[in-house]
CSV table of C-alpha atoms and ligand atoms in Angstrom, one decimal:
chain,number,residue,atom,x,y,z
A,1,UNK,CA,33.6,19.2,-38.0
A,2,UNK,CA,31.4,22.6,-37.3
A,3,UNK,CA,30.8,24.7,-34.9
A,4,UNK,CA,27.0,23.5,-35.2
A,5,UNK,CA,27.5,19.7,-35.6
A,6,UNK,CA,29.0,19.3,-32.4
A,7,UNK,CA,26.8,21.6,-31.0
A,8,UNK,CA,24.6,19.2,-31.6
A,9,UNK,CA,27.1,16.4,-30.5
A,10,UNK,CA,27.4,17.8,-27.5
A,11,UNK,CA,23.8,18.3,-27.1
A,12,UNK,CA,22.9,14.5,-28.0
A,13,UNK,CA,25.6,13.9,-25.2
A,14,UNK,CA,24.1,16.2,-23.4
A,15,UNK,CA,20.5,14.5,-23.8
A,16,UNK,CA,22.1,11.4,-23.4
A,17,UNK,CA,23.3,12.1,-20.4
A,18,UNK,CA,20.5,13.1,-19.0
A,19,UNK,CA,18.3,9.7,-20.2
A,20,UNK,CA,21.3,7.5,-18.4
A,21,UNK,CA,20.4,9.7,-15.0
A,22,UNK,CA,16.4,9.9,-15.6
A,23,UNK,CA,16.6,6.1,-15.9
A,24,UNK,CA,18.2,5.3,-12.7
A,25,UNK,CA,16.8,8.3,-10.6
A,26,UNK,CA,13.3,6.4,-11.6
A,27,UNK,CA,14.8,3.1,-9.9
A,28,UNK,CA,13.8,3.3,-6.3
A,29,UNK,CA,13.2,2.7,-2.6
A,30,UNK,CA,10.9,1.3,-0.3
A,31,UNK,CA,11.0,1.7,2.6
A,32,UNK,CA,9.0,-1.8,4.1
A,33,UNK,CA,7.0,-1.5,7.0
A,34,UNK,CA,9.3,1.9,7.7
A,35,UNK,CA,13.1,1.2,8.6
A,36,UNK,CA,11.7,-1.9,10.4
A,37,UNK,CA,15.2,-3.7,10.4
A,38,UNK,CA,16.2,-0.9,12.6
A,39,UNK,CA,12.4,0.2,14.6
A,40,UNK,CA,9.7,-1.9,15.5
A,41,UNK,CA,7.2,-2.4,12.0
A,42,UNK,CA,5.2,-0.6,11.5
A,43,UNK,CA,5.4,2.6,14.4
A,44,UNK,CA,6.0,6.6,13.6
A,45,UNK,CA,9.6,6.1,14.4
A,46,UNK,CA,10.7,3.7,12.5
A,47,UNK,CA,8.5,6.0,9.9
A,48,UNK,CA,11.0,8.7,10.7
A,49,UNK,CA,13.5,7.0,10.3
A,50,UNK,CA,13.1,5.6,6.6
A,51,UNK,CA,12.7,9.3,5.6
A,52,UNK,CA,15.8,10.6,7.5
A,53,UNK,CA,17.7,7.4,5.2
A,54,UNK,CA,16.4,8.5,2.0
A,55,UNK,CA,14.0,6.4,1.1
A,56,UNK,CA,11.6,7.4,-1.9
A,57,UNK,CA,8.7,5.5,-0.9
A,58,UNK,CA,7.4,4.7,2.7
A,59,UNK,CA,4.8,1.5,3.1
A,60,UNK,CA,2.0,1.4,5.1
A,61,UNK,CA,-0.4,-2.0,5.8
A,62,UNK,CA,-3.9,-0.6,6.6
A,63,UNK,CA,-6.6,-2.6,8.9
A,64,UNK,CA,-10.3,-1.2,10.0
A,65,UNK,CA,-10.9,-1.1,13.9
A,66,UNK,CA,-14.6,-2.2,15.0
A,67,UNK,CA,-15.1,1.2,15.2
A,68,UNK,CA,-14.5,1.9,11.8
A,69,UNK,CA,-10.6,3.6,12.2
A,70,UNK,CA,-7.7,2.9,9.5
A,71,UNK,CA,-4.5,2.1,11.4
A,72,UNK,CA,-1.4,1.0,10.2
A,73,UNK,CA,-0.7,-2.2,11.2
A,74,UNK,CA,0.3,-5.8,9.2
A,75,UNK,CA,-1.5,-8.7,10.7
A,76,UNK,CA,-5.1,-8.2,10.5
A,77,UNK,CA,-4.3,-9.5,14.4
A,78,UNK,CA,-2.7,-7.5,16.9
A,79,UNK,CA,-0.9,-10.6,18.9
A,80,UNK,CA,2.2,-10.7,17.0
A,81,UNK,CA,3.7,-7.3,17.1
A,82,UNK,CA,2.0,-5.9,20.8
A,83,UNK,CA,0.5,-6.4,24.5
A,84,UNK,CA,-2.9,-7.1,23.5
A,85,UNK,CA,-2.7,-10.9,25.3
A,86,UNK,CA,-1.4,-9.4,28.3
A,87,UNK,CA,-3.8,-6.6,28.4
A,88,UNK,CA,-7.1,-7.4,27.5
A,89,UNK,CA,-6.6,-11.6,27.6
A,90,UNK,CA,-10.4,-12.5,27.4
A,91,UNK,CA,-10.3,-10.8,24.0
A,92,UNK,CA,-9.2,-13.5,22.2
A,93,UNK,CA,-11.2,-15.5,19.5
A,94,UNK,CA,-11.0,-19.3,19.5
A,95,UNK,CA,-8.1,-19.6,17.4
A,96,UNK,CA,-6.3,-18.4,19.7
A,97,UNK,CA,-6.0,-14.5,17.6
A,98,UNK,CA,-6.7,-11.2,19.0
A,99,UNK,CA,-8.1,-9.4,15.7
A,100,UNK,CA,-7.7,-5.5,15.5
A,101,UNK,CA,-11.4,-5.6,14.1
A,102,UNK,CA,-12.8,-7.1,17.7
A,103,UNK,CA,-10.9,-3.3,19.4
A,104,UNK,CA,-11.6,0.4,19.0
A,105,UNK,CA,-8.9,2.5,18.6
A,106,UNK,CA,-8.9,3.6,21.7
A,107,UNK,CA,-8.4,0.5,23.5
A,108,UNK,CA,-5.5,0.0,20.5
A,109,UNK,CA,-3.9,3.4,21.2
A,110,UNK,CA,-3.6,1.7,25.3
A,111,UNK,CA,-1.6,-1.2,23.6
A,112,UNK,CA,2.3,-0.8,23.5
A,113,UNK,CA,3.9,-2.1,20.3
A,114,UNK,CA,7.2,-4.1,19.6
A,115,UNK,CA,9.7,-5.8,17.4
A,116,UNK,CA,7.2,-9.2,16.4
A,117,UNK,CA,7.9,-12.5,18.1
A,118,UNK,CA,6.0,-16.1,18.5
A,119,UNK,CA,5.1,-17.4,22.7
A,120,UNK,CA,6.6,-20.8,22.1
A,121,UNK,CA,6.5,-22.8,25.9
A,122,UNK,CA,4.5,-19.6,27.7
A,123,UNK,CA,7.8,-17.7,26.0
A,124,UNK,CA,7.9,-14.3,23.8
A,125,UNK,CA,10.5,-15.3,21.6
A,126,UNK,CA,12.0,-12.3,19.1
A,127,UNK,CA,11.6,-13.3,15.4
A,128,UNK,CA,14.5,-10.8,14.5
A,129,UNK,CA,16.9,-11.5,17.5
A,130,UNK,CA,19.2,-9.4,15.4
A,131,UNK,CA,16.8,-6.1,15.4
A,132,UNK,CA,15.6,-3.4,18.3
A,133,UNK,CA,14.9,-5.2,21.5
A,134,UNK,CA,11.2,-6.2,22.2
A,135,UNK,CA,9.9,-4.9,25.4
A,136,UNK,CA,12.6,-1.6,25.3
A,137,UNK,CA,11.6,1.7,25.3
A,138,UNK,CA,7.7,2.7,24.4
A,139,UNK,CA,6.3,2.9,20.7
A,140,UNK,CA,2.5,2.6,19.6
A,141,UNK,CA,0.5,1.6,16.7
A,142,UNK,CA,-0.2,5.0,15.1
A,143,UNK,CA,-3.3,5.0,12.6
A,144,UNK,CA,-3.7,5.7,9.3
A,145,UNK,CA,-4.1,9.8,9.3
A,146,UNK,CA,-1.3,10.3,11.4
A,147,UNK,CA,0.9,8.5,9.7
A,148,UNK,CA,0.4,10.2,6.7
A,149,UNK,CA,0.6,13.8,7.9
A,150,UNK,CA,4.4,12.5,9.5
A,151,UNK,CA,5.0,12.0,6.2
A,152,UNK,CA,3.2,15.2,4.6
A,153,UNK,CA,4.9,17.0,7.7
A,154,UNK,CA,8.6,15.8,7.6
A,155,UNK,CA,7.6,16.8,3.6
A,156,UNK,CA,7.1,20.4,4.2
A,157,UNK,CA,9.8,20.6,7.1
A,158,UNK,CA,12.3,19.3,4.5
A,159,UNK,CA,11.5,20.4,1.2
A,160,UNK,CA,11.5,16.8,-0.6
A,161,UNK,CA,8.7,15.4,-1.6
A,162,UNK,CA,8.7,11.4,-0.2
A,163,UNK,CA,5.8,8.6,-1.2
A,164,UNK,CA,3.3,6.9,0.8
A,165,UNK,CA,2.3,3.3,-0.9
A,166,UNK,CA,-0.7,1.7,1.7
A,167,UNK,CA,-2.0,-1.8,1.1
A,168,UNK,CA,-5.9,-2.5,1.7
A,169,UNK,CA,-5.1,-5.7,3.9
A,170,UNK,CA,-7.1,-9.1,3.3
A,171,UNK,CA,-10.0,-7.0,2.0
A,172,UNK,CA,-12.4,-10.1,1.7
A,173,UNK,CA,-12.3,-10.7,6.0
A,174,UNK,CA,-12.8,-6.5,6.3
A,175,UNK,CA,-16.1,-6.7,3.7
A,176,UNK,CA,-17.3,-9.8,5.2
A,177,UNK,CA,-17.2,-7.8,8.9
A,178,UNK,CA,-19.5,-5.7,6.6
A,179,UNK,CA,-16.6,-2.8,6.2
A,180,UNK,CA,-15.2,-1.4,3.0
A,181,UNK,CA,-11.8,-0.6,3.7
A,182,UNK,CA,-10.7,0.3,0.2
A,183,UNK,CA,-13.2,3.6,0.3
A,184,UNK,CA,-12.2,4.4,3.7
A,185,UNK,CA,-8.6,3.9,2.5
A,186,UNK,CA,-9.3,5.7,-0.6
A,187,UNK,CA,-11.5,8.6,0.7
A,188,UNK,CA,-8.3,9.4,3.1
A,189,UNK,CA,-6.4,9.8,0.5
A,190,UNK,CA,-8.9,11.7,-1.4
A,191,UNK,CA,-8.7,13.9,2.2
A,192,UNK,CA,-5.1,14.5,2.1
A,193,UNK,CA,-4.9,15.7,-1.3
A,194,UNK,CA,-3.4,12.0,-3.2
A,195,UNK,CA,-5.7,12.4,-6.0
A,196,UNK,CA,-3.8,11.4,-9.3
A,197,UNK,CA,-1.1,9.6,-10.7
A,198,UNK,CA,1.4,12.5,-10.4
A,199,UNK,CA,0.7,12.0,-6.7
A,200,UNK,CA,3.8,10.0,-4.8
A,201,UNK,CA,1.4,7.3,-4.5
A,202,UNK,CA,0.9,3.4,-5.1
A,203,UNK,CA,-2.1,2.0,-3.7
A,204,UNK,CA,-1.5,-2.1,-3.6
A,205,UNK,CA,-3.3,-5.2,-2.9
A,206,UNK,CA,-2.9,-8.5,-3.3
A,207,UNK,CA,-6.4,-9.1,-3.9
A,208,UNK,CA,-7.3,-8.6,-7.9
A,209,UNK,CA,-10.5,-9.1,-7.2
A,210,UNK,CA,-10.2,-6.2,-4.9
A,211,UNK,CA,-8.3,-4.3,-7.4
A,212,UNK,CA,-10.2,-4.0,-10.1
A,213,UNK,CA,-13.5,-2.9,-7.2
A,214,UNK,CA,-10.8,-0.2,-6.5
A,215,UNK,CA,-10.0,0.5,-10.3
A,216,UNK,CA,-13.2,0.0,-12.1
A,217,UNK,CA,-15.9,1.3,-9.1
A,218,UNK,CA,-14.3,2.9,-6.1
A,219,UNK,CA,-11.5,5.5,-7.7
A,220,UNK,CA,-14.3,7.2,-10.2
A,221,UNK,CA,-16.8,7.5,-7.2
A,222,UNK,CA,-14.2,9.5,-5.5
A,223,UNK,CA,-13.3,11.2,-8.8
A,224,UNK,CA,-9.9,10.5,-8.5
A,225,UNK,CA,-7.1,8.5,-10.5
A,226,UNK,CA,-4.0,6.7,-8.5
A,227,UNK,CA,-1.6,4.5,-9.4
A,228,UNK,CA,-2.1,1.1,-8.2
A,229,UNK,CA,0.2,-1.9,-8.1
A,230,UNK,CA,-1.4,-6.0,-7.8
A,231,UNK,CA,0.9,-7.8,-5.3
A,232,UNK,CA,1.6,-11.2,-6.5
A,233,UNK,CA,2.8,-14.2,-3.6
A,234,UNK,CA,3.6,-16.2,-6.1
A,235,UNK,CA,3.3,-18.1,-9.6
A,236,UNK,CA,0.1,-19.9,-8.1
A,237,UNK,CA,-2.0,-17.0,-7.1
A,238,UNK,CA,-3.1,-16.0,-10.3
A,239,UNK,CA,-2.2,-18.6,-13.0
A,240,UNK,CA,-3.6,-16.5,-15.8
A,241,UNK,CA,-1.1,-13.6,-14.5
A,242,UNK,CA,2.0,-16.0,-15.6
A,243,UNK,CA,0.8,-17.1,-19.0
A,244,UNK,CA,2.0,-14.6,-21.6
A,245,UNK,CA,-0.7,-12.2,-21.8
A,246,UNK,CA,-1.3,-12.3,-18.2
A,247,UNK,CA,0.6,-9.0,-18.2
A,248,UNK,CA,-0.8,-7.4,-20.8
A,249,UNK,CA,-4.3,-8.3,-19.0
A,250,UNK,CA,-3.2,-7.2,-15.6
A,251,UNK,CA,-2.1,-3.6,-17.4
A,252,UNK,CA,-6.1,-2.9,-17.8
A,253,UNK,CA,-6.2,-2.5,-13.7
A,254,UNK,CA,-2.9,-2.0,-12.5
A,255,UNK,CA,0.3,0.5,-12.9
A,256,UNK,CA,2.8,-1.6,-11.8
A,257,UNK,CA,3.4,-5.5,-9.9
A,258,UNK,CA,4.5,-6.2,-6.3
A,259,UNK,CA,6.0,-9.6,-6.5
A,260,UNK,CA,7.7,-12.1,-3.9
A,261,UNK,CA,11.3,-11.5,-5.6
A,262,UNK,CA,11.3,-15.3,-5.8
A,263,UNK,CA,9.3,-15.1,-8.8
A,264,UNK,CA,12.1,-12.9,-10.9
A,265,UNK,CA,15.6,-14.5,-9.5
A,266,UNK,CA,14.4,-18.5,-8.7
A,267,UNK,CA,15.7,-19.1,-5.3
A,268,UNK,CA,18.0,-22.1,-6.7
A,269,UNK,CA,19.5,-19.6,-9.0
A,270,UNK,CA,23.7,-20.4,-7.9
A,271,UNK,CA,26.5,-17.5,-8.2
A,272,UNK,CA,27.7,-19.2,-11.7
A,273,UNK,CA,24.4,-19.6,-13.3
A,274,UNK,CA,21.7,-16.9,-12.2
A,275,UNK,CA,18.1,-17.1,-13.9
A,276,UNK,CA,16.0,-15.0,-14.9
A,277,UNK,CA,12.0,-14.7,-14.9
A,278,UNK,CA,10.6,-13.1,-18.2
A,279,UNK,CA,7.9,-11.5,-15.9
A,280,UNK,CA,9.9,-8.3,-15.3
A,281,UNK,CA,10.6,-8.6,-19.1
A,282,UNK,CA,6.8,-9.1,-19.4
A,283,UNK,CA,5.2,-6.6,-17.0
A,284,UNK,CA,7.2,-4.3,-18.3
A,285,UNK,CA,6.6,-4.7,-21.9
A,286,UNK,CA,3.4,-4.1,-20.5
A,287,UNK,CA,4.2,-0.4,-18.6
A,288,UNK,CA,3.8,-1.2,-16.0
A,289,UNK,CA,7.0,-1.2,-13.1
A,290,UNK,CA,8.1,-3.9,-11.3
A,291,UNK,CA,9.1,-3.3,-7.1
A,292,UNK,CA,9.4,-6.6,-5.9
A,293,UNK,CA,9.8,-7.8,-1.7
A,294,UNK,CA,11.5,-7.8,0.7
A,295,UNK,CA,15.3,-7.2,0.6
A,296,UNK,CA,16.3,-8.7,4.2
A,297,UNK,CA,19.8,-8.8,5.5
A,298,UNK,CA,19.2,-10.3,8.9
A,299,UNK,CA,20.6,-13.6,8.7
A,300,UNK,CA,19.2,-16.8,6.2
A,301,UNK,CA,17.9,-13.8,4.6
A,302,UNK,CA,20.4,-12.8,1.0
A,303,UNK,CA,20.4,-16.2,-0.6
A,304,UNK,CA,23.2,-18.5,-1.4
A,305,UNK,CA,23.4,-16.9,-5.0
A,306,UNK,CA,24.7,-13.4,-4.0
A,307,UNK,CA,27.8,-13.2,-2.2
A,308,UNK,CA,25.9,-10.1,-0.3
A,309,UNK,CA,23.1,-7.7,0.7
A,310,UNK,CA,24.7,-5.1,-2.5
A,311,UNK,CA,25.4,-8.0,-4.3
A,312,UNK,CA,21.7,-9.1,-4.3
A,313,UNK,CA,20.5,-5.8,-5.1
A,314,UNK,CA,22.8,-5.8,-8.3
A,315,UNK,CA,21.7,-8.5,-9.8
A,316,UNK,CA,18.3,-7.4,-9.3
A,317,UNK,CA,17.8,-3.6,-10.3
A,318,UNK,CA,20.4,-4.0,-13.3
A,319,UNK,CA,20.3,-7.7,-14.4
A,320,UNK,CA,16.6,-8.2,-13.8
A,321,UNK,CA,16.0,-4.4,-13.9
A,322,UNK,CA,13.5,-4.1,-11.2
A,323,UNK,CA,12.4,-0.8,-11.0
A,324,UNK,CA,12.1,-0.4,-6.9
A,325,UNK,CA,12.7,-2.5,-3.7
A,326,UNK,CA,11.0,-3.2,-0.5
A,327,UNK,CA,13.1,-3.2,1.5
A,328,UNK,CA,13.9,-3.3,5.8
A,329,UNK,CA,16.8,-1.3,4.9
A,330,UNK,CA,15.8,1.9,3.2
A,331,UNK,CA,19.5,3.4,3.8
A,332,UNK,CA,21.4,0.2,2.8
A,333,UNK,CA,19.6,0.4,-1.1
A,334,UNK,CA,19.3,4.3,-0.9
A,335,UNK,CA,23.8,3.9,-0.7
A,336,UNK,CA,23.8,1.5,-2.8
A,337,UNK,CA,21.8,2.8,-5.5
A,338,UNK,CA,24.2,6.7,-5.0
A,339,UNK,CA,27.1,4.7,-5.1
A,340,UNK,CA,26.4,2.8,-8.3
A,341,UNK,CA,25.1,6.2,-10.0
A,342,UNK,CA,28.7,7.7,-9.3
A,343,UNK,CA,30.3,4.9,-10.4
A,344,UNK,CA,31.9,3.9,-6.7
A,345,UNK,CA,31.6,0.4,-6.5
B,1,CA,CA1,2.7,-4.7,2.9
């Protein structure tokens, strides 16, 4: 073998190594509502913890207040995760709920945020009993701006470049109330310098109508481009997306999909018979990334077909070839990918 050929072969090998490292590094971890398995969801504390755990992206759900302020909250209602019913009992709507859109930011700042709970027989019962104790310590609902500033600030102080992953919550509900939440979110993102598909941001929504409005009208009006993700709750959400050319059609508007994870590996799979749908391969063929939700390790949250949380991640990341996972436990997914890359089991 000549020296030249050897050099060429080493070059090819080096390139191959680079490519494989790259394909590993493209697998990402999205902290779902922050490190919400450990601290109350969507608190700045949960976001700081997710950042420290090495998540690639940190998620924000965004809703609007009565005075048009953007806050980070999963529900359009406040009663699952705050003491609003104790502090503002007279503000309940006929359906028994307390809507963020009925409150000013100043009022929302007086609420204590906590682990999610339901009320039965007048008693608050924490939904995930193994998580951070409800009612202990002190947490609040952040504004979207405060959260962006937290992550940007930590990016500066650590030298990292962790991304954000905001979701427009219930856009139709906001529009019916006369509020264009998507334009408000896009303008704020632009103000904070998120203006191109190279910036570390995915903007997500469950509404295809809204996705199309954002893609066709709101982003062009703002003069920016952002990566857009279509969330899909089930096969029935938009039947056309499940047809053979559905992902190709969707790719005219979206850069990725965020499907419920059972749409990729059906829940009735067994350890000896793991079924993988065509959704990932169709989305990839259309040039889109796939970020399923939600990977949890609470009791009964790892499907029976996987022996444990990491075995579930192995199936989704490397058998089904998903690009990223929304998880409440970002440290476990970060460690899993790190160990997988090093070749340690
Ligand atoms: Ca979300």
